[in-house]
Amino acid sequence: LEPQGRLLEAMDASSRATAQAPSEPAYAGFKAQLESTAGMRRKARATLDAALARKPDSAPLQFQLADLLERENDTPGAMQAYANVVRIDPRHGAALSQLLFLRQRVGDWHDLKTLRAQFHDGVAAGTPLLSPFVLLSQPSSRHEQLRCANAWTAVLAPPAEPVPPRALPNDRLRVGYLSADLYTHATAYLAAGLFESHDRSRFEIIAYSTGPD
């Protein structure tokens, strides 16, 4: 229903599923996701709180709550929820990454040494979804950074099927840049020279923004 744009019907179906199987966290999680998508964040928070009261050790629900709290700028609450995820599932790379990032963001160093060690051990073990961007702000080697980036992309961008060669239209190669930082941002300023240096007679350049206008 949701992919068809029938959001209200999807919310109704998820509410009925949650009522019929209250011990199944996936139904409540999907209901909260739909409520958040619809801009009903208070309702999504209430749905997650009720589900976690029944299943406090559900890592997916705790992670969803952490993300919601972070979006609401409740950083202490988000850190607590991320810490709960890491306690329940020490190999949850996404939660560990975001917890370490937020700890440093607010200057909370009390468990920094432990989190860093856990992160480095995860990189060595190939734990998925440890953020290579978070690792860049940690003491690390280039070998660790490459290993972390490879594990990250293996999950989020697995190798695509090879595309057969084809003739270039107008003898120009079309190059697309995808970024969330194509606005007043350091990355955009640093990349400006790259965009300007392309030979427009040989390359057609297109930028795709996933961030603010």
CSV table of C-alpha atoms in Angstrom, one decimal:
chain,number,residue,atom,x,y,z
A,1,LEU,CA,0.0,0.0,0.0
A,2,GLU,CA,2.7,2.5,0.9
A,3,PRO,CA,4.6,2.2,-2.5
A,4,GLN,CA,1.3,2.9,-4.1
A,5,GLY,CA,0.9,6.1,-2.2
A,6,ARG,CA,-1.9,4.8,-0.1
A,7,LEU,CA,-0.3,5.9,3.2
A,8,LEU,CA,-3.4,6.2,5.3
A,9,GLU,CA,-4.5,2.7,4.3
A,10,ALA,CA,-1.1,1.4,5.1
A,11,MET,CA,-1.2,3.0,8.5
A,12,ASP,CA,-4.6,1.5,9.1
A,13,ALA,CA,-3.3,-2.0,8.1
A,14,SER,CA,-0.2,-1.7,10.3
A,15,SER,CA,-2.4,-0.6,13.3
A,16,ARG,CA,-4.6,-3.6,12.9
A,17,ALA,CA,-1.5,-5.9,12.5
A,18,THR,CA,0.0,-4.4,15.7
A,19,ALA,CA,-3.2,-4.9,17.6
A,20,GLN,CA,-3.5,-8.5,16.5
A,21,ALA,CA,0.1,-9.3,17.2
A,22,PRO,CA,1.4,-6.9,19.9
A,23,SER,CA,4.4,-9.0,20.7
A,24,GLU,CA,5.7,-8.8,17.1
A,25,PRO,CA,8.0,-5.7,17.0
A,26,ALA,CA,8.2,-5.5,13.2
A,27,TYR,CA,4.5,-4.5,13.0
A,28,ALA,CA,4.9,-1.7,15.5
A,29,GLY,CA,8.1,-0.6,13.9
A,30,PHE,CA,6.5,-0.3,10.5
A,31,LYS,CA,3.5,1.5,12.0
A,32,ALA,CA,5.9,4.1,13.6
A,33,GLN,CA,7.8,4.4,10.3
A,34,LEU,CA,4.6,5.3,8.5
A,35,GLU,CA,3.5,7.7,11.2
A,36,SER,CA,6.9,9.5,11.0
A,37,THR,CA,6.7,9.6,7.2
A,38,ALA,CA,3.3,11.3,7.6
A,39,GLY,CA,4.8,13.9,9.9
A,40,MET,CA,3.1,12.4,13.0
A,41,ARG,CA,6.3,12.1,15.1
A,42,ARG,CA,4.6,12.3,18.4
A,43,LYS,CA,2.4,9.4,17.4
A,44,ALA,CA,5.4,7.5,16.1
A,45,ARG,CA,7.2,8.1,19.5
A,46,ALA,CA,4.1,6.8,21.3
A,47,THR,CA,4.0,3.7,19.1
A,48,LEU,CA,7.6,3.0,19.7
A,49,ASP,CA,7.4,3.6,23.5
A,50,ALA,CA,4.4,1.2,23.7
A,51,ALA,CA,6.2,-1.5,21.7
A,52,LEU,CA,9.4,-1.1,23.7
A,53,ALA,CA,7.4,-1.4,26.9
A,54,ARG,CA,6.5,-4.9,25.7
A,55,LYS,CA,9.9,-5.7,24.0
A,56,PRO,CA,12.6,-3.6,25.7
A,57,ASP,CA,15.4,-5.7,24.2
A,58,SER,CA,14.3,-5.3,20.6
A,59,ALA,CA,17.4,-3.8,18.8
A,60,PRO,CA,15.4,-2.7,15.7
A,61,LEU,CA,12.9,-0.8,17.8
A,62,GLN,CA,15.6,0.8,19.9
A,63,PHE,CA,17.4,1.9,16.8
A,64,GLN,CA,14.3,3.3,15.2
A,65,LEU,CA,13.6,5.2,18.5
A,66,ALA,CA,17.2,6.6,18.4
A,67,ASP,CA,16.8,7.8,14.9
A,68,LEU,CA,13.5,9.5,15.7
A,69,LEU,CA,15.0,11.2,18.8
A,70,GLU,CA,18.0,12.4,16.8
A,71,ARG,CA,15.7,13.9,14.2
A,72,GLU,CA,13.9,15.7,17.1
A,73,ASN,CA,17.2,17.1,18.4
A,74,ASP,CA,16.9,15.0,21.6
A,75,THR,CA,20.6,14.1,21.5
A,76,PRO,CA,20.8,12.7,25.1
A,77,GLY,CA,17.8,10.5,24.4
A,78,ALA,CA,19.2,9.4,21.1
A,79,MET,CA,22.5,8.4,22.6
A,80,GLN,CA,20.8,6.4,25.3
A,81,ALA,CA,18.8,4.5,22.7
A,82,TYR,CA,21.8,3.9,20.5
A,83,ALA,CA,23.7,2.7,23.6
A,84,ASN,CA,20.8,0.3,24.2
A,85,VAL,CA,21.1,-1.1,20.7
A,86,VAL,CA,24.9,-1.7,21.1
A,87,ARG,CA,24.3,-3.4,24.4
A,88,ILE,CA,21.7,-5.7,22.9
A,89,ASP,CA,23.6,-6.3,19.6
A,90,PRO,CA,27.3,-5.4,19.9
A,91,ARG,CA,27.7,-6.0,16.1
A,92,HIS,CA,25.2,-3.4,15.2
A,93,GLY,CA,27.5,-1.2,13.2
A,94,ALA,CA,25.1,1.6,12.4
A,95,ALA,CA,24.2,2.2,16.0
A,96,LEU,CA,27.8,2.0,17.2
A,97,SER,CA,28.8,4.5,14.5
A,98,GLN,CA,26.1,7.0,15.4
A,99,LEU,CA,26.7,6.6,19.1
A,100,LEU,CA,30.4,7.3,18.7
A,101,PHE,CA,29.7,10.3,16.5
A,102,LEU,CA,27.2,11.8,18.9
A,103,ARG,CA,29.4,11.3,21.9
A,104,GLN,CA,32.1,13.3,20.3
A,105,ARG,CA,29.7,15.9,19.0
A,106,VAL,CA,28.6,16.8,22.5
A,107,GLY,CA,32.0,16.3,24.1
A,108,ASP,CA,30.9,13.3,26.2
A,109,TRP,CA,34.1,11.3,26.6
A,110,HIS,CA,33.2,8.9,29.4
A,111,ASP,CA,33.2,5.7,27.3
A,112,LEU,CA,35.1,7.0,24.3
A,113,LYS,CA,38.0,4.6,24.7
A,114,THR,CA,35.6,1.6,24.9
A,115,LEU,CA,33.6,2.7,21.9
A,116,ARG,CA,36.7,3.3,19.8
A,117,ALA,CA,38.1,-0.1,20.7
A,118,GLN,CA,34.8,-1.7,19.8
A,119,PHE,CA,34.7,0.2,16.5
A,120,HIS,CA,38.3,-0.9,15.6
A,121,ASP,CA,37.6,-4.5,16.5
A,122,GLY,CA,34.5,-4.3,14.3
A,123,VAL,CA,36.5,-3.0,11.4
A,124,ALA,CA,39.0,-5.9,11.8
A,125,ALA,CA,36.1,-8.4,12.0
A,126,GLY,CA,34.3,-7.0,8.9
A,127,THR,CA,31.2,-5.8,10.9
A,128,PRO,CA,28.8,-4.3,8.4
A,129,LEU,CA,27.5,-0.7,8.4
A,130,LEU,CA,30.4,0.8,10.5
A,131,SER,CA,30.6,4.3,9.0
A,132,PRO,CA,33.8,5.1,7.2
A,133,PHE,CA,33.0,8.8,7.8
A,134,VAL,CA,32.9,8.3,11.5
A,135,LEU,CA,36.2,6.4,11.3
A,136,LEU,CA,37.9,9.4,9.6
A,137,SER,CA,37.5,11.3,12.9
A,138,GLN,CA,39.2,8.5,14.9
A,139,PRO,CA,42.8,7.6,15.2
A,140,SER,CA,43.1,5.0,12.3
A,141,SER,CA,45.3,3.8,9.6
A,142,ARG,CA,44.7,4.0,5.8
A,143,HIS,CA,44.4,0.2,5.8
A,144,GLU,CA,41.6,0.4,8.4
A,145,GLN,CA,39.8,3.2,6.5
A,146,LEU,CA,39.9,1.2,3.3
A,147,ARG,CA,38.7,-2.0,5.0
A,148,CYS,CA,35.8,-0.1,6.6
A,149,ALA,CA,34.8,1.6,3.4
A,150,ASN,CA,34.8,-1.7,1.5
A,151,ALA,CA,32.6,-3.3,4.1
A,152,TRP,CA,30.3,-0.3,4.0
A,153,THR,CA,29.9,-0.2,0.3
A,154,ALA,CA,29.4,-4.0,0.1
A,155,VAL,CA,26.1,-3.6,1.9
A,156,LEU,CA,24.9,-0.3,0.6
A,157,ALA,CA,26.2,-0.5,-3.0
A,158,PRO,CA,27.0,-4.1,-4.0
A,159,PRO,CA,28.7,-4.5,-7.4
A,160,ALA,CA,26.3,-3.9,-10.3
A,161,GLU,CA,25.9,-6.2,-13.3
A,162,PRO,CA,28.4,-5.2,-16.0
A,163,VAL,CA,27.0,-3.0,-18.7
A,164,PRO,CA,27.8,-3.8,-22.3
A,165,PRO,CA,29.8,-1.1,-24.1
A,166,ARG,CA,27.9,1.3,-26.2
A,167,ALA,CA,28.7,4.3,-28.4
A,168,LEU,CA,28.8,7.7,-26.8
A,169,PRO,CA,26.2,10.2,-27.9
A,170,ASN,CA,28.0,13.1,-29.5
A,171,ASP,CA,31.3,11.6,-28.5
A,172,ARG,CA,30.8,12.9,-24.9
A,173,LEU,CA,30.9,10.9,-21.8
A,174,ARG,CA,28.0,11.7,-19.4
A,175,VAL,CA,29.2,11.9,-15.7
A,176,GLY,CA,26.8,12.3,-12.8
A,177,TYR,CA,27.7,13.5,-9.3
A,178,LEU,CA,25.4,12.5,-6.4
A,179,SER,CA,25.8,14.4,-3.2
A,180,ALA,CA,23.9,15.7,-0.2
A,181,ASP,CA,26.3,18.7,0.1
A,182,LEU,CA,25.6,20.7,-3.1
A,183,TYR,CA,24.8,23.9,-1.2
A,184,THR,CA,26.7,26.3,1.0
A,185,HIS,CA,28.9,23.5,2.3
A,186,ALA,CA,32.6,22.9,2.5
A,187,THR,CA,32.4,19.9,0.2
A,188,ALA,CA,30.7,22.0,-2.5
A,189,TYR,CA,33.3,24.7,-2.3
A,190,LEU,CA,36.1,22.1,-2.5
A,191,ALA,CA,34.5,20.3,-5.5
A,192,ALA,CA,33.9,23.5,-7.5
A,193,GLY,CA,37.3,23.4,-9.1
A,194,LEU,CA,36.7,19.8,-10.1
A,195,PHE,CA,33.4,20.6,-11.9
A,196,GLU,CA,35.0,23.6,-13.6
A,197,SER,CA,38.0,21.6,-14.8
A,198,HIS,CA,36.0,19.1,-16.9
A,199,ASP,CA,36.5,19.5,-20.6
A,200,ARG,CA,32.9,20.2,-21.7
A,201,SER,CA,33.8,19.1,-25.3
A,202,ARG,CA,34.5,15.6,-23.9
A,203,PHE,CA,32.2,15.3,-20.9
A,204,GLU,CA,28.6,16.1,-20.1
A,205,ILE,CA,28.3,16.9,-16.4
A,206,ILE,CA,25.2,16.5,-14.3
A,207,ALA,CA,24.8,17.0,-10.5
A,208,TYR,CA,22.1,15.3,-8.5
A,209,SER,CA,21.4,16.8,-5.1
A,210,THR,CA,20.0,14.8,-2.2
A,211,GLY,CA,20.4,17.6,0.3
A,212,PRO,CA,19.0,21.1,0.8
A,213,ASP,CA,18.6,23.4,-2.1
